[in-house]
PDB file of C-alpha atoms in Angstrom:
ATOM      1  CA  MET A   1     106.193 198.056 -61.653  1.00  0.00           C
ATOM      2  CA  THR A   2     103.277 199.292 -63.733  1.00  0.00           C
ATOM      3  CA  THR A   3     103.755 196.528 -66.277  1.00  0.00           C
ATOM      4  CA  ALA A   4     103.954 193.879 -63.544  1.00  0.00           C
ATOM      5  CA  LEU A   5     100.777 195.190 -61.891  1.00  0.00           C
ATOM      6  CA  ALA A   6      98.980 195.107 -65.239  1.00  0.00           C
ATOM      7  CA  HIS A   7      99.991 191.479 -65.860  1.00  0.00           C
ATOM      8  CA  MET A   8      98.771 190.626 -62.341  1.00  0.00           C
ATOM      9  CA  ARG A   9      95.417 192.319 -63.064  1.00  0.00           C
ATOM     10  CA  THR A  10      95.629 193.924 -59.651  1.00  0.00           C
ATOM     11  CA  PRO A  11      92.120 194.609 -58.268  1.00  0.00           C
ATOM     12  CA  GLY A  12      91.103 198.208 -58.856  1.00  0.00           C
ATOM     13  CA  LEU A  13      93.627 198.754 -61.674  1.00  0.00           C
ATOM     14  CA  ALA A  14      91.483 199.599 -64.689  1.00  0.00           C
ATOM     15  CA  SER A  15      94.116 200.819 -67.134  1.00  0.00           C
ATOM     16  CA  ILE A  16      97.753 201.864 -67.423  1.00  0.00           C
ATOM     17  CA  HIS A  17      99.782 204.511 -69.215  1.00  0.00           C
ATOM     18  CA  LEU A  18     103.509 204.157 -69.904  1.00  0.00           C
ATOM     19  CA  ASN A  19     106.107 206.552 -71.252  1.00  0.00           C
ATOM     20  CA  MET A  20     108.775 203.853 -71.329  1.00  0.00           C
ATOM     21  CA  VAL A  21     108.078 200.284 -72.397  1.00  0.00           C
ATOM     22  CA  MET A  22     110.618 197.668 -71.400  1.00  0.00           C
ATOM     23  CA  PHE A  23     110.828 195.227 -74.300  1.00  0.00           C
ATOM     24  CA  GLN A  24     113.163 193.054 -76.323  1.00  0.00           C
ATOM     25  CA  PRO A  25     112.667 193.207 -80.094  1.00  0.00           C
ATOM     26  CA  THR A  26     112.095 189.866 -81.764  1.00  0.00           C
ATOM     27  CA  ARG A  27     114.264 188.577 -84.613  1.00  0.00           C
ATOM     28  CA  GLU A  28     111.369 189.228 -86.970  1.00  0.00           C
ATOM     29  CA  GLU A  29     111.014 192.817 -85.785  1.00  0.00           C
ATOM     30  CA  ILE A  30     114.737 193.446 -86.218  1.00  0.00           C
ATOM     31  CA  ALA A  31     114.764 191.930 -89.704  1.00  0.00           C
ATOM     32  CA  ASP A  32     111.623 193.802 -90.764  1.00  0.00           C
ATOM     33  CA  ALA A  33     112.419 197.168 -89.108  1.00  0.00           C
ATOM     34  CA  THR A  34     111.459 200.328 -90.937  1.00  0.00           C
ATOM     35  CA  PRO A  35     114.073 203.126 -91.091  1.00  0.00           C
ATOM     36  CA  ASP A  36     112.463 204.772 -88.018  1.00  0.00           C
ATOM     37  CA  GLU A  37     112.422 201.462 -86.152  1.00  0.00           C
ATOM     38  CA  GLN A  38     116.050 200.837 -87.142  1.00  0.00           C
ATOM     39  CA  ARG A  39     116.988 204.166 -85.511  1.00  0.00           C
ATOM     40  CA  MET A  40     115.103 203.069 -82.385  1.00  0.00           C
ATOM     41  CA  LEU A  41     117.148 199.860 -82.307  1.00  0.00           C
ATOM     42  CA  GLU A  42     120.380 201.815 -82.759  1.00  0.00           C
ATOM     43  CA  HIS A  43     119.479 204.176 -79.907  1.00  0.00           C
ATOM     44  CA  ALA A  44     118.692 201.219 -77.627  1.00  0.00           C
ATOM     45  CA  GLN A  45     122.031 199.618 -78.507  1.00  0.00           C
ATOM     46  CA  ARG A  46     123.814 202.909 -77.807  1.00  0.00           C
ATOM     47  CA  TYR A  47     122.039 203.150 -74.443  1.00  0.00           C
ATOM     48  CA  ASP A  48     123.186 199.643 -73.532  1.00  0.00           C
ATOM     49  CA  ARG A  49     126.744 200.322 -74.697  1.00  0.00           C
ATOM     50  CA  GLU A  50     127.292 203.878 -73.379  1.00  0.00           C
ATOM     51  CA  PHE A  51     124.655 204.922 -70.849  1.00  0.00           C
ATOM     52  CA  SER A  52     123.537 201.868 -68.874  1.00  0.00           C
ATOM     53  CA  GLY A  53     126.544 201.514 -66.555  1.00  0.00           C
ATOM     54  CA  TYR A  54     124.565 202.890 -63.600  1.00  0.00           C
ATOM     55  CA  MET A  55     121.857 200.274 -64.154  1.00  0.00           C
ATOM     56  CA  LYS A  56     124.318 197.397 -64.528  1.00  0.00           C
ATOM     57  CA  LEU A  57     126.112 198.387 -61.325  1.00  0.00           C
ATOM     58  CA  GLN A  58     122.869 198.834 -59.385  1.00  0.00           C
ATOM     59  CA  CYS A  59     121.527 195.513 -60.691  1.00  0.00           C
ATOM     60  CA  SER A  60     124.644 193.580 -59.679  1.00  0.00           C
ATOM     61  CA  ARG A  61     126.419 195.428 -56.826  1.00  0.00           C
ATOM     62  CA  PRO A  62     124.008 198.000 -55.363  1.00  0.00           C
ATOM     63  CA  GLN A  63     125.853 198.261 -52.060  1.00  0.00           C
ATOM     64  CA  SER A  64     129.016 199.357 -53.864  1.00  0.00           C
ATOM     65  CA  ILE A  65     127.383 202.629 -54.863  1.00  0.00           C
ATOM     66  CA  ALA A  66     125.065 202.791 -51.842  1.00  0.00           C
ATOM     67  CA  PHE A  67     127.853 203.791 -49.450  1.00  0.00           C
ATOM     68  CA  ALA A  68     128.905 206.704 -51.653  1.00  0.00           C
ATOM     69  CA  LEU A  69     125.321 207.848 -52.176  1.00  0.00           C
ATOM     70  CA  ALA A  70     124.721 207.857 -48.417  1.00  0.00           C
ATOM     71  CA  ASP A  71     128.044 209.493 -47.564  1.00  0.00           C
ATOM     72  CA  SER A  72     128.462 212.379 -49.982  1.00  0.00           C
ATOM     73  CA  PRO A  73     125.964 214.976 -51.180  1.00  0.00           C
ATOM     74  CA  VAL A  74     128.354 215.826 -54.023  1.00  0.00           C
ATOM     75  CA  GLY A  75     128.565 212.147 -54.965  1.00  0.00           C
ATOM     76  CA  MET A  76     124.776 211.868 -54.869  1.00  0.00           C
ATOM     77  CA  ALA A  77     124.313 215.003 -56.991  1.00  0.00           C
ATOM     78  CA  SER A  78     126.940 213.858 -59.509  1.00  0.00           C
ATOM     79  CA  TRP A  79     125.430 210.370 -59.823  1.00  0.00           C
ATOM     80  CA  ILE A  80     121.950 211.741 -60.463  1.00  0.00           C
ATOM     81  CA  TYR A  81     123.056 214.609 -62.692  1.00  0.00           C
ATOM     82  CA  ALA A  82     124.876 212.165 -64.971  1.00  0.00           C
ATOM     83  CA  LEU A  83     121.587 210.339 -65.521  1.00  0.00           C
ATOM     84  CA  PHE A  84     119.868 213.592 -66.441  1.00  0.00           C
ATOM     85  CA  GLN A  85     122.710 214.271 -68.883  1.00  0.00           C
ATOM     86  CA  ASP A  86     122.455 210.863 -70.534  1.00  0.00           C
ATOM     87  CA  VAL A  87     118.734 210.271 -70.911  1.00  0.00           C
ATOM     88  CA  SER A  88     117.058 213.675 -71.039  1.00  0.00           C
ATOM     89  CA  ASP A  89     116.346 215.332 -74.389  1.00  0.00           C
ATOM     90  CA  SER A  90     118.970 218.017 -73.730  1.00  0.00           C
ATOM     91  CA  GLU A  91     122.170 217.128 -75.608  1.00  0.00           C
ATOM     92  CA  GLY A  92     123.881 216.558 -72.274  1.00  0.00           C
ATOM     93  CA  GLN A  93     122.759 219.849 -70.704  1.00  0.00           C
ATOM     94  CA  PRO A  94     119.654 219.002 -68.649  1.00  0.00           C
ATOM     95  CA  GLU A  95     119.367 222.482 -67.149  1.00  0.00           C
ATOM     96  CA  ARG A  96     118.358 223.650 -70.647  1.00  0.00           C
ATOM     97  CA  VAL A  97     115.107 221.655 -70.406  1.00  0.00           C
ATOM     98  CA  ILE A  98     114.573 221.297 -66.645  1.00  0.00           C
ATOM     99  CA  PRO A  99     114.821 224.283 -64.295  1.00  0.00           C
ATOM    100  CA  LEU A 100     117.901 224.083 -62.093  1.00  0.00           C
ATOM    101  CA  ASP A 101     115.743 224.350 -58.959  1.00  0.00           C
ATOM    102  CA  HIS A 102     113.849 221.232 -60.077  1.00  0.00           C
ATOM    103  CA  LEU A 103     117.097 219.326 -60.587  1.00  0.00           C
ATOM    104  CA  ILE A 104     118.245 220.349 -57.102  1.00  0.00           C
ATOM    105  CA  ASP A 105     114.853 219.371 -55.654  1.00  0.00           C
ATOM    106  CA  ASP A 106     115.225 215.947 -57.262  1.00  0.00           C
ATOM    107  CA  VAL A 107     118.642 215.416 -55.676  1.00  0.00           C
ATOM    108  CA  MET A 108     117.366 216.642 -52.303  1.00  0.00           C
ATOM    109  CA  LEU A 109     114.489 214.146 -52.392  1.00  0.00           C
ATOM    110  CA  TYR A 110     117.147 211.427 -52.387  1.00  0.00           C
ATOM    111  CA  TRP A 111     119.575 213.128 -50.002  1.00  0.00           C
ATOM    112  CA  LEU A 112     117.331 214.293 -47.162  1.00  0.00           C
ATOM    113  CA  PRO A 113     115.623 210.927 -46.428  1.00  0.00           C
ATOM    114  CA  ASN A 114     118.831 209.031 -47.374  1.00  0.00           C
ATOM    115  CA  SER A 115     116.966 207.057 -50.034  1.00  0.00           C
ATOM    116  CA  GLY A 116     119.891 206.759 -52.466  1.00  0.00           C
ATOM    117  CA  PRO A 117     120.920 203.311 -51.185  1.00  0.00           C
ATOM    118  CA  SER A 118     117.398 201.891 -51.294  1.00  0.00           C
ATOM    119  CA  SER A 119     116.772 203.355 -54.759  1.00  0.00           C
ATOM    120  CA  ALA A 120     119.944 201.611 -55.984  1.00  0.00           C
ATOM    121  CA  ARG A 121     118.924 198.351 -54.334  1.00  0.00           C
ATOM    122  CA  PHE A 122     115.543 198.505 -56.060  1.00  0.00           C
ATOM    123  CA  TYR A 123     117.356 197.771 -59.352  1.00  0.00           C
ATOM    124  CA  TRP A 124     118.959 194.650 -57.849  1.00  0.00           C
ATOM    125  CA  GLU A 125     115.612 193.444 -56.482  1.00  0.00           C
ATOM    126  CA  ALA A 126     113.877 194.063 -59.813  1.00  0.00           C
ATOM    127  CA  SER A 127     116.621 192.241 -61.718  1.00  0.00           C
ATOM    128  CA  GLN A 128     116.229 189.229 -59.394  1.00  0.00           C
ATOM    129  CA  GLU A 129     112.521 189.093 -60.184  1.00  0.00           C
ATOM    130  CA  MET A 130     113.057 189.528 -63.923  1.00  0.00           C
ATOM    131  CA  ALA A 131     115.646 186.725 -63.904  1.00  0.00           C
ATOM    132  CA  GLN A 132     112.839 184.379 -62.861  1.00  0.00           C
ATOM    133  CA  GLY A 133     111.037 185.250 -66.065  1.00  0.00           C
ATOM    134  CA  MET A 134     108.702 187.990 -67.175  1.00  0.00           C
ATOM    135  CA  PRO A 135     105.375 187.315 -68.901  1.00  0.00           C
ATOM    136  CA  HIS A 136     105.651 187.359 -72.681  1.00  0.00           C
ATOM    137  CA  ARG A 137     101.948 187.542 -73.369  1.00  0.00           C
ATOM    138  CA  PRO A 138     100.418 190.927 -74.293  1.00  0.00           C
ATOM    139  CA  ILE A 139      99.510 193.197 -71.406  1.00  0.00           C
ATOM    140  CA  PRO A 140      95.808 192.458 -70.837  1.00  0.00           C
ATOM    141  CA  LEU A 141      94.533 195.813 -69.524  1.00  0.00           C
ATOM    142  CA  PRO A 142      93.561 198.854 -71.591  1.00  0.00           C
ATOM    143  CA  ALA A 143      96.745 200.870 -72.080  1.00  0.00           C
ATOM    144  CA  GLY A 144      98.193 204.072 -73.416  1.00  0.00           C
ATOM    145  CA  VAL A 145     101.780 204.692 -74.502  1.00  0.00           C
ATOM    146  CA  SER A 146     103.670 207.947 -74.947  1.00  0.00           C
ATOM    147  CA  MET A 147     106.991 207.952 -76.750  1.00  0.00           C
ATOM    148  CA  PHE A 148     109.370 210.868 -76.197  1.00  0.00           C
ATOM    149  CA  PRO A 149     112.178 211.414 -78.727  1.00  0.00           C
ATOM    150  CA  GLY A 150     114.948 211.717 -76.129  1.00  0.00           C
ATOM    151  CA  GLU A 151     114.054 208.391 -74.504  1.00  0.00           C
ATOM    152  CA  GLN A 152     116.813 205.942 -75.375  1.00  0.00           C
ATOM    153  CA  VAL A 153     114.565 202.861 -75.462  1.00  0.00           C
ATOM    154  CA  ARG A 154     111.565 203.454 -77.705  1.00  0.00           C
ATOM    155  CA  LEU A 155     109.175 201.347 -79.691  1.00  0.00           C
ATOM    156  CA  SER A 156     106.937 202.008 -82.667  1.00  0.00           C
ATOM    157  CA  ARG A 157     103.176 201.824 -82.638  1.00  0.00           C
ATOM    158  CA  ARG A 158     103.432 198.652 -84.720  1.00  0.00           C
ATOM    159  CA  TRP A 159     105.637 197.017 -82.079  1.00  0.00           C
ATOM    160  CA  ALA A 160     103.404 198.301 -79.270  1.00  0.00           C
ATOM    161  CA  GLU A 161     100.306 196.755 -80.836  1.00  0.00           C
ATOM    162  CA  THR A 162     101.779 193.256 -80.426  1.00  0.00           C
ATOM    163  CA  ARG A 163     102.612 193.851 -76.742  1.00  0.00           C
ATOM    164  CA  PHE A 164      99.295 195.302 -75.573  1.00  0.00           C
ATOM    165  CA  ALA A 165      96.043 193.403 -75.961  1.00  0.00           C
ATOM    166  CA  ASP A 166      93.998 196.630 -75.790  1.00  0.00           C
ATOM    167  CA  LEU A 167      96.123 199.598 -76.876  1.00  0.00           C
ATOM    168  CA  ARG A 168      93.786 202.574 -76.495  1.00  0.00           C
ATOM    169  CA  PHE A 169      96.290 205.384 -77.072  1.00  0.00           C
ATOM    170  CA  PHE A 170      99.713 205.787 -78.697  1.00  0.00           C
ATOM    171  CA  ALA A 171     101.440 209.069 -79.439  1.00  0.00           C
ATOM    172  CA  GLU A 172     104.888 210.458 -80.095  1.00  0.00           C
ATOM    173  CA  ALA A 173     105.779 213.772 -78.446  1.00  0.00           C
ATOM    174  CA  ASP A 174     107.785 216.483 -80.167  1.00  0.00           C
ATOM    175  CA  ARG A 175     110.293 216.803 -77.310  1.00  0.00           C
ATOM    176  CA  GLY A 176     111.266 215.222 -74.019  1.00  0.00           C
ATOM    177  CA  GLY A 177     113.220 212.226 -72.836  1.00  0.00           C
ATOM    178  CA  HIS A 178     113.232 209.710 -70.011  1.00  0.00           C
ATOM    179  CA  PHE A 179     112.204 212.351 -67.486  1.00  0.00           C
ATOM    180  CA  ALA A 180     109.115 213.328 -69.464  1.00  0.00           C
ATOM    181  CA  ALA A 181     107.208 214.552 -66.410  1.00  0.00           C
ATOM    182  CA  MET A 182     109.946 217.129 -65.806  1.00  0.00           C
ATOM    183  CA  GLU A 183     110.907 217.869 -69.410  1.00  0.00           C
ATOM    184  CA  ASN A 184     107.531 218.098 -71.134  1.00  0.00           C
ATOM    185  CA  PRO A 185     104.825 217.791 -68.458  1.00  0.00           C
ATOM    186  CA  GLN A 186     102.046 219.395 -70.518  1.00  0.00           C
ATOM    187  CA  THR A 187     102.296 216.794 -73.265  1.00  0.00           C
ATOM    188  CA  LEU A 188     102.571 213.897 -70.840  1.00  0.00           C
ATOM    189  CA  VAL A 189      99.469 215.070 -68.963  1.00  0.00           C
ATOM    190  CA  GLN A 190      97.535 215.447 -72.242  1.00  0.00           C
ATOM    191  CA  HIS A 191      98.492 211.899 -73.238  1.00  0.00           C
ATOM    192  CA  ILE A 192      97.528 210.437 -69.863  1.00  0.00           C
ATOM    193  CA  ARG A 193      94.167 212.231 -69.965  1.00  0.00           C
ATOM    194  CA  SER A 194      93.574 210.977 -73.511  1.00  0.00           C
ATOM    195  CA  THR A 195      94.290 207.410 -72.404  1.00  0.00           C
ATOM    196  CA  PHE A 196      91.947 207.472 -69.430  1.00  0.00           C
ATOM    197  CA  ARG A 197      89.133 209.186 -71.336  1.00  0.00           C
ATOM    198  CA  THR A 198      88.874 205.967 -73.344  1.00  0.00           C
ATOM    199  CA  ILE A 199      87.952 203.882 -70.296  1.00  0.00           C
ATOM    200  CA  ARG A 200      85.264 206.081 -68.735  1.00  0.00           C
TER     201      ARG A 200
END
C-alpha cells in the first residue's frame, strides 16, 4: 500500500519509510550479487519455497481459509502463530522475542471484530491489482528503508538505490524480522525518525 501511494504521489504524502520492500531482482543483480546479496536471494527463495503457502492460498482462494478463520478461535490463533514462527527473528519460537500477551493481543484483534476473512481477502485483491502491472520506475518520493535480519525478503543498499529516486535513509538492524514493530520497536522508531528528519 505504501509503495502504491508513493507511486501515485498522493497529495499530502511527503515521504515514506519501509521495513519490507517488495521487489524482483534483475538478471544483472543476480549475476553480480555480492556474498551478502547472494544470501538475501537464497533467503527469498527459501521463503517462496517453504513459508509462502499462506500468501499463495490467500492470493488465490481466500474464502477457503476465511471460513475457518471466522469459525474457530483455535484455527485463527494457529494460522497467525505459524506466521510469527516463520518470519520473525526467533528461530521458530516467537514468544522469545515478542511477549506472549502481545501475541495474544494480535490474535484477538483479528478474532473480536471477525477480520480474519477480510484480511485474507486483502491478499487476493492486492494480487489482482499487481497482475495488472506494477510501476517499474523508481519510487519518486523521499524514502527511508530499514532492513531487519529475520525478514525473509531483503535487499541491499545498492539494490535499494536503483528502486528509490531519493533514498534518504537506509540501515540494517541487528535483530528483528517481518514483525519489526513488535520485535525491535526501538530500532524501527529510530530509523523512522531518522528518515523524516531529512525532510523537515
